[in-house]
Short mmCIF file of C-alpha atoms in Angstrom, two decimals:
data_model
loop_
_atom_site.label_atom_id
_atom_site.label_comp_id
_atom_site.label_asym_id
_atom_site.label_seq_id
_atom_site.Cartn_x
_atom_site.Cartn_y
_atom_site.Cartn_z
CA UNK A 1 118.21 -330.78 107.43
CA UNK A 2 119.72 -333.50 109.67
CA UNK A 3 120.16 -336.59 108.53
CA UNK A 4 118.47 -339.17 110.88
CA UNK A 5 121.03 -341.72 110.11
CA UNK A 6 124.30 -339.82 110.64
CA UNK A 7 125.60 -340.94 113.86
CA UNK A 8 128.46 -338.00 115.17
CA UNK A 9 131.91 -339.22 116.44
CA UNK A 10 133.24 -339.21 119.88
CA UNK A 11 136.05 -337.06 118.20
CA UNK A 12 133.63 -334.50 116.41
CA UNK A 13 132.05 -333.64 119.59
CA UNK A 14 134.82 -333.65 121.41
CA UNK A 15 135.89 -330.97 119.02
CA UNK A 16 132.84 -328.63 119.19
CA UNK A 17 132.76 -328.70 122.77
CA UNK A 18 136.19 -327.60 123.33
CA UNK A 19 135.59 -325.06 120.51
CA UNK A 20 132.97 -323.70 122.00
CA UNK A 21 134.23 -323.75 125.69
CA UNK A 22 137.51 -321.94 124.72
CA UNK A 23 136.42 -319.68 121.87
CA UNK A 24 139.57 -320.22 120.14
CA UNK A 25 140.60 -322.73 117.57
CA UNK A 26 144.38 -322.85 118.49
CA UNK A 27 143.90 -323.40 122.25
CA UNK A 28 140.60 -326.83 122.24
CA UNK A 29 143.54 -327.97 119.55
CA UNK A 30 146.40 -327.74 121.66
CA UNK A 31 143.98 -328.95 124.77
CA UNK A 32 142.89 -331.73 123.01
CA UNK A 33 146.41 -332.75 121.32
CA UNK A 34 145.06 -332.43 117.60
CA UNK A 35 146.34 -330.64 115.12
CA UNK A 36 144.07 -327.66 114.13
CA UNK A 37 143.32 -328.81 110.90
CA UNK A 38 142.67 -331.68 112.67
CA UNK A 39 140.28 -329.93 114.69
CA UNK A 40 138.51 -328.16 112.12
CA UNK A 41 138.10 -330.72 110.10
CA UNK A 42 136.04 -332.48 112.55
CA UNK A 43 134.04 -329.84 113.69
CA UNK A 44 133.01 -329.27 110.00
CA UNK A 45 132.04 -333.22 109.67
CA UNK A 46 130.08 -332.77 112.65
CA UNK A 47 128.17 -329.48 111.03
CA UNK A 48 127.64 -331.17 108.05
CA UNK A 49 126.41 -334.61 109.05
CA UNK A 50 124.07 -333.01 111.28
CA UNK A 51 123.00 -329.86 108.78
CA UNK A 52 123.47 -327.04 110.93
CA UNK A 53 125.88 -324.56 112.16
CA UNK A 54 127.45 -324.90 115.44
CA UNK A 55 130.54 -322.56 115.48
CA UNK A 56 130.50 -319.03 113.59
CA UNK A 57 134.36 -318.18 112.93
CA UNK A 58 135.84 -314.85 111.62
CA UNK A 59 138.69 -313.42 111.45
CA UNK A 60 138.92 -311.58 114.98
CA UNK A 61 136.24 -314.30 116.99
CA UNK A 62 134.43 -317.60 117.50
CA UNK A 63 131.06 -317.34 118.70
CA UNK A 64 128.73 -320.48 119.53
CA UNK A 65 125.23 -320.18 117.14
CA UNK A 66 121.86 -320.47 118.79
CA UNK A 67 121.74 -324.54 117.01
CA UNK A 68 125.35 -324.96 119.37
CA UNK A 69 123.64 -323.37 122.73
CA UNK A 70 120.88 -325.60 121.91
CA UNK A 71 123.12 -328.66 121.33
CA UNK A 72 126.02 -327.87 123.40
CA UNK A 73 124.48 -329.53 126.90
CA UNK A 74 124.06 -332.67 125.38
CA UNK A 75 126.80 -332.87 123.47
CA UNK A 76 128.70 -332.52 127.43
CA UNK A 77 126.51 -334.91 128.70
CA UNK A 78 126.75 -337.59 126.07
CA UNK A 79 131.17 -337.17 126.27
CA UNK A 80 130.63 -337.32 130.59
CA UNK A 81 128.55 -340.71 129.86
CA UNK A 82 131.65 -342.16 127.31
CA UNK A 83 134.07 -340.88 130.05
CA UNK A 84 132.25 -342.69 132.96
CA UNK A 85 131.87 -346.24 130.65
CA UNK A 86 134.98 -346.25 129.93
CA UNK A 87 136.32 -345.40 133.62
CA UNK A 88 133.77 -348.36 135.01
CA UNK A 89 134.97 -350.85 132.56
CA UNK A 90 138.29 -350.12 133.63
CA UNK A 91 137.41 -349.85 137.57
CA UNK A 92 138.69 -346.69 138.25
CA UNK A 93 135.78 -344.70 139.65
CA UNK A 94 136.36 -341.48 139.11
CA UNK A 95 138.00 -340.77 135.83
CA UNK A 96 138.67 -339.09 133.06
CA UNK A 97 138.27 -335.29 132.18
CA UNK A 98 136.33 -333.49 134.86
CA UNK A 99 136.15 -329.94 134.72
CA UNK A 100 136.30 -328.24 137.63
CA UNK A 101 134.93 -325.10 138.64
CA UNK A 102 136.40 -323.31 142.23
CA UNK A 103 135.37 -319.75 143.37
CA UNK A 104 138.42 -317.42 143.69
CA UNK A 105 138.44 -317.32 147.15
CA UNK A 106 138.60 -320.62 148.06
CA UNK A 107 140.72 -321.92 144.72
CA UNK A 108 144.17 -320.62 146.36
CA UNK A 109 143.80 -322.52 149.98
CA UNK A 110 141.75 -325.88 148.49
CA UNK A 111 144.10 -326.68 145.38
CA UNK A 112 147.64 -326.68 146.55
CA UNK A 113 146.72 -330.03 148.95
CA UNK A 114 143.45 -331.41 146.87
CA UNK A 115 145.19 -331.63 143.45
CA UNK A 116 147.88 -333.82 144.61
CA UNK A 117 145.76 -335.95 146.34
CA UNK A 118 143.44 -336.52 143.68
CA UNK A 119 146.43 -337.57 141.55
CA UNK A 120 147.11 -340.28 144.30
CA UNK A 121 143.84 -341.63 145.03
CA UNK A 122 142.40 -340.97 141.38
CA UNK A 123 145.26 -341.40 139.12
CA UNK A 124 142.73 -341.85 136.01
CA UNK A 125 141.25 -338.31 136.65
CA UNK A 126 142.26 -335.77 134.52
CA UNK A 127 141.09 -332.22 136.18
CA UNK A 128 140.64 -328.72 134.32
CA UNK A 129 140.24 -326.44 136.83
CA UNK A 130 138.23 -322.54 136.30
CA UNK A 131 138.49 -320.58 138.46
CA UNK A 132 135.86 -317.60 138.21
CA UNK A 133 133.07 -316.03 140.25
CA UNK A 134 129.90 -317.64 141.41
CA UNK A 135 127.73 -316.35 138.81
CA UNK A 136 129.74 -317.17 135.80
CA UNK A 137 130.34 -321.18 137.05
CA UNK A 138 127.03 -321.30 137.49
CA UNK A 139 126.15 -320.88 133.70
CA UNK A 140 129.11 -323.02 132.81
CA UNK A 141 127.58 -325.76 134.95
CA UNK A 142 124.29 -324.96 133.07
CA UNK A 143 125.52 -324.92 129.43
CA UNK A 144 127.39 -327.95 130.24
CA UNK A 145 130.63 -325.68 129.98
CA UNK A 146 131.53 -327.18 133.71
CA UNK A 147 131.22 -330.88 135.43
CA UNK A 148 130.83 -329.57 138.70
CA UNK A 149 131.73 -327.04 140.75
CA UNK A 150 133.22 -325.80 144.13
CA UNK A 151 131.39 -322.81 145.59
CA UNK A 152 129.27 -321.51 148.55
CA UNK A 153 126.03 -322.53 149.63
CA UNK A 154 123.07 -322.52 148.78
CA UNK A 155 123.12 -321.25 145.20
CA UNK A 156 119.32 -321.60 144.92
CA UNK A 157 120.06 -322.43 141.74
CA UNK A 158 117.43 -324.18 139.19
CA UNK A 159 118.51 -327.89 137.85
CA UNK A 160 121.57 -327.86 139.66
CA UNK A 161 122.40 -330.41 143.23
CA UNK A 162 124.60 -329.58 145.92
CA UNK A 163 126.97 -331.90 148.58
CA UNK A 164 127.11 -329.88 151.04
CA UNK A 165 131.11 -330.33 152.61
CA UNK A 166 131.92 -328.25 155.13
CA UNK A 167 131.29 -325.03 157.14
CA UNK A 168 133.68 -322.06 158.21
CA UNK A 169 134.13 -319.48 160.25
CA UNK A 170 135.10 -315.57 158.92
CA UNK A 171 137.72 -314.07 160.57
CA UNK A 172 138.44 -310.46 161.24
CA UNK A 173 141.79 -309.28 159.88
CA UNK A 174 143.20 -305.85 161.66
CA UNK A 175 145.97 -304.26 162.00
CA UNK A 176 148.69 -305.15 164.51
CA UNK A 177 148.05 -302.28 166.69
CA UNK A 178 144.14 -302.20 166.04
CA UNK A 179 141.53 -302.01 169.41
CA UNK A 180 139.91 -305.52 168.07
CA UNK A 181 143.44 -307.30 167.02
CA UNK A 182 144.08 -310.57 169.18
CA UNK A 183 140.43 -310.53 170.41
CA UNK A 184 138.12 -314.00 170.38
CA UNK A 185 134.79 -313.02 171.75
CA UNK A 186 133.79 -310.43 169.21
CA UNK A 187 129.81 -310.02 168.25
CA UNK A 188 129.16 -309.10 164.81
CA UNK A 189 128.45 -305.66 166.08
CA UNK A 190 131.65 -304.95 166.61
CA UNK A 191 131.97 -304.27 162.70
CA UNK A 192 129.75 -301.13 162.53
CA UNK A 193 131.39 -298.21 161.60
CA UNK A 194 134.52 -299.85 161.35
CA UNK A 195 136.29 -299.42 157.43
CA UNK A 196 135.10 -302.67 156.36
CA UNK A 197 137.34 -303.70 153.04
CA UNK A 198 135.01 -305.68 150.28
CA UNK A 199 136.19 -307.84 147.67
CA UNK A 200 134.39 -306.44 143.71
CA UNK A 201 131.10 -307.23 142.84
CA UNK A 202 130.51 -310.27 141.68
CA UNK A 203 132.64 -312.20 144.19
CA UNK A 204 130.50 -314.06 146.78
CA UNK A 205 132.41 -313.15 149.65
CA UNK A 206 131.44 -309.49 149.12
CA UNK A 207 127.73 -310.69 149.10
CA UNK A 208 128.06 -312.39 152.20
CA UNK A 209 129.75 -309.82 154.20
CA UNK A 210 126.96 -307.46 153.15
CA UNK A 211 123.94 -309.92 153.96
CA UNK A 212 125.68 -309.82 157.48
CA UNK A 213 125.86 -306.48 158.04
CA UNK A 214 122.20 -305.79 156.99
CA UNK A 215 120.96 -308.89 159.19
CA UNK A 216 122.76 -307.17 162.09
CA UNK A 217 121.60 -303.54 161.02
CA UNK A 218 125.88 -302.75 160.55
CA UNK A 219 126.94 -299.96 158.88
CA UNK A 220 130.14 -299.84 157.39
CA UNK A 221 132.77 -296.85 157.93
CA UNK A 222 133.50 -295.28 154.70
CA UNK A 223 137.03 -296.96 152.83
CA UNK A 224 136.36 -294.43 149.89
CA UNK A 225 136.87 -295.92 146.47
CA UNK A 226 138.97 -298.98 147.69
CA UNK A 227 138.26 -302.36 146.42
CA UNK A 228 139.98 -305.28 146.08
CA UNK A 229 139.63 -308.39 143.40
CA UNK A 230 141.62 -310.97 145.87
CA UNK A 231 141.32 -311.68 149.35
CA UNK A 232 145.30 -311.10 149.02
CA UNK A 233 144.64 -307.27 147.77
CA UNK A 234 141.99 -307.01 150.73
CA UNK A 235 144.46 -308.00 153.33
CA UNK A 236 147.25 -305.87 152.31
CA UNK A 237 144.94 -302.76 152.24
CA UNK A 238 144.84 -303.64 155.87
CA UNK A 239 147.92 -303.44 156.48
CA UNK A 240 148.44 -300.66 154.47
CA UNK A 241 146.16 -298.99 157.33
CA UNK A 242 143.07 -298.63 154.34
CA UNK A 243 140.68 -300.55 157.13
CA UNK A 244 139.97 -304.24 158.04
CA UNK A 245 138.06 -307.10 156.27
CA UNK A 246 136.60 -310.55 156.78
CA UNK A 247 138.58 -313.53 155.02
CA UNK A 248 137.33 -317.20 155.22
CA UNK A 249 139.25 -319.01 158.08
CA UNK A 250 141.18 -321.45 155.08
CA UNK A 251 142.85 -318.30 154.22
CA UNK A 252 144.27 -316.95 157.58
CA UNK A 253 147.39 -318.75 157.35
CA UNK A 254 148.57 -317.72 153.97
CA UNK A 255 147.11 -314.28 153.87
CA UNK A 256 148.59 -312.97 157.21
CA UNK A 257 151.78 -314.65 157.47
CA UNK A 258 153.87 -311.58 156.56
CA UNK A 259 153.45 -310.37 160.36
CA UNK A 260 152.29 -306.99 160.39
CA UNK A 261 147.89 -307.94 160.35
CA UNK A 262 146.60 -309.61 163.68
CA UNK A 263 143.06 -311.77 163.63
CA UNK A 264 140.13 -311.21 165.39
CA UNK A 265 137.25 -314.20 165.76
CA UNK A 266 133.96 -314.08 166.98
CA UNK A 267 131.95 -315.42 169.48
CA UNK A 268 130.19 -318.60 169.11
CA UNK A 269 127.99 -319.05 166.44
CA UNK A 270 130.16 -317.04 164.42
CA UNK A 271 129.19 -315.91 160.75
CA UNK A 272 130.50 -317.53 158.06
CA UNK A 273 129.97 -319.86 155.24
CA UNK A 274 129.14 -323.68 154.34
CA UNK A 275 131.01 -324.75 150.85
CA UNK A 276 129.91 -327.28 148.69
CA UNK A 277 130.24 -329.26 144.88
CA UNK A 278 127.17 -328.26 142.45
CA UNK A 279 126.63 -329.88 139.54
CA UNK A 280 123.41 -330.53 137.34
CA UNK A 281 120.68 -332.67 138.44
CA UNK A 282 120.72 -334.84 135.12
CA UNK A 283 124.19 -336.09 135.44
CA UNK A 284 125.29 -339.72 136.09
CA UNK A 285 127.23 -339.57 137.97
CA UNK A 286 126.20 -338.56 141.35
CA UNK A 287 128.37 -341.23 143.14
CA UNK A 288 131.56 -339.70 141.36
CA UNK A 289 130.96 -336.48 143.33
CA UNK A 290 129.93 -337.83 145.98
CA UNK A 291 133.54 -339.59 146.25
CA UNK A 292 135.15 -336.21 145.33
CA UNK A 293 133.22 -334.74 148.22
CA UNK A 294 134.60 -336.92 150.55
CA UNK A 295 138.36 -336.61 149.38
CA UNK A 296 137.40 -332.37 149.83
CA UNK A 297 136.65 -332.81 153.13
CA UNK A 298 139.54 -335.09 154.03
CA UNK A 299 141.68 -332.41 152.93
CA UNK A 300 139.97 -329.38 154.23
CA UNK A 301 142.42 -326.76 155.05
CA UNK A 302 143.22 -325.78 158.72
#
């Protein structure tokens, strides 16, 4: 039974969230720059004060108990409401730990400009980037796993918000000597029977493509049992001669710079996608991410 008067440590529950977010004693230590005795230690004050069983350790894994599901959200949202006091006493805005989630195919293209200027305009931010599919940083935003998160919109997700940031087009990568390479004025139609490439299941990119081809009534040419867990594998399938595929505009640079793909785009409106930051509807600090938003879009890739 809890006691009503114990009153848990900043230190304690940093300790079972990290536990629980990286399933592994050794690493929240080494994140967290304890010792893991250290650690352990204050997980088990935090188990004991509060009479339950958070963490269930053995030998081969560390699983979170039903009592640590329960407890885990708040024990996030009570560390994201010390992180933002102690930020606003020291007028930084934006600082401390935020963990960031970022879909896989936008995490290559965003990050390389976005991280360095958040170090310049936010030098009190400390970011922990995930990058993972759609489906699995949603449930880390739910469970309090995640602060927020970079992915497409609308998730039509329960308890969550979205800033919307910005839209983008998809572009048709061919090969060099393809009928559609070079072309601007292409109408989704274009893509039936062609050998459209698709990114694993799982990946929203993959869903997207397919919502478009059933909205147009497109049916993809057969690419047999190809498919691709980057947007990098996808594109050099094309130019392997496997088929073509649709990438994000933000990746067109870096994905076909090698020489041997050509582009198509499409005619005004042209599919694509909007992106946005989710993050649950109970948080505090909805003026943090909106200021994140706007450094995103400042920096949106070309």
């Amino acid at each position: 039974m809890t006691d009503q008067t114990y009153q848990p440590t900043l230190s304690q529950l940093r300790a079972f969230v990290a536990i629980a977010e990286y399933r592994h004693f050794g690493t929240a230590a080494a994140r967290l720059g304890v010792s893991q005795p250290t650690l352990s230690q204050a997980l088990a004050s935090l188990e004991n004060g509060l009479g339950l069983q958070l963490i269930e350790r053995s030998t081969r894994r560390v699983l979170v108990t039903a009592a640590g599901k329960r407890l885990l959200p708040q024990a996030m949202a009570t560390l994201e409401a010390a992180d933002r006091f102690v930020a606003t006493a020291a007028g930084d805005g934006l600082g401390g730990t935020l963990r960031l989630g970022i879909i896989p195919t936008v995490a290559p293209y965003v990050l390389p400009t976005l991280l360095p200027e958040l170090r310049r305009q936010l030098p009190a931010l400390v970011p922990h980037v995930v990058e993972d599919q759609t489906a699995r940083l949603l449930d880390g935003l739910r469970t309090g796993v995640l602060d927020v998160a970079l992915l497409a919109l609308p998730t039509e997700a329960t308890g969550l918000l979205e800033i919307p940031l910005y839209s983008e087009e998809f572009v048709l990568v061919t090969p060099r000597d393809h009928e559609l390479a070079g072309r601007d004025d292409l109408s989704p139609a274009a893509l039936n029977r062609l050998p459209l490439l698709l990114l694993d299941e799982g990946h929203c990119l993959r869903d997207q493509t397919l919502d478009l081809c059933r909205a147009q009534e497109i049916t993809p040419g057969p690419v047999g049992d190809t498919r691709a867990a980057s947007l990098t594998t996808a594109v050099q399938c094309v130019a392997g001669g496997l088929g073509v595929t649709l990438i994000p505009r933000m990746a067109v640079a870096s994905e076909t710079a090698r020489g041997t793909l050509d582009i198509a785009h499409f005619a005004s409106p042209a599919p694509g996608r909007t992106l946005g930051l989710v993050f649950r509807g109970s948080t505090a600090r909805t003026e943090d991410y909106e200021q994140l938003a706007d450094i995103i879009r400042s920096q949106r890739p070309m």
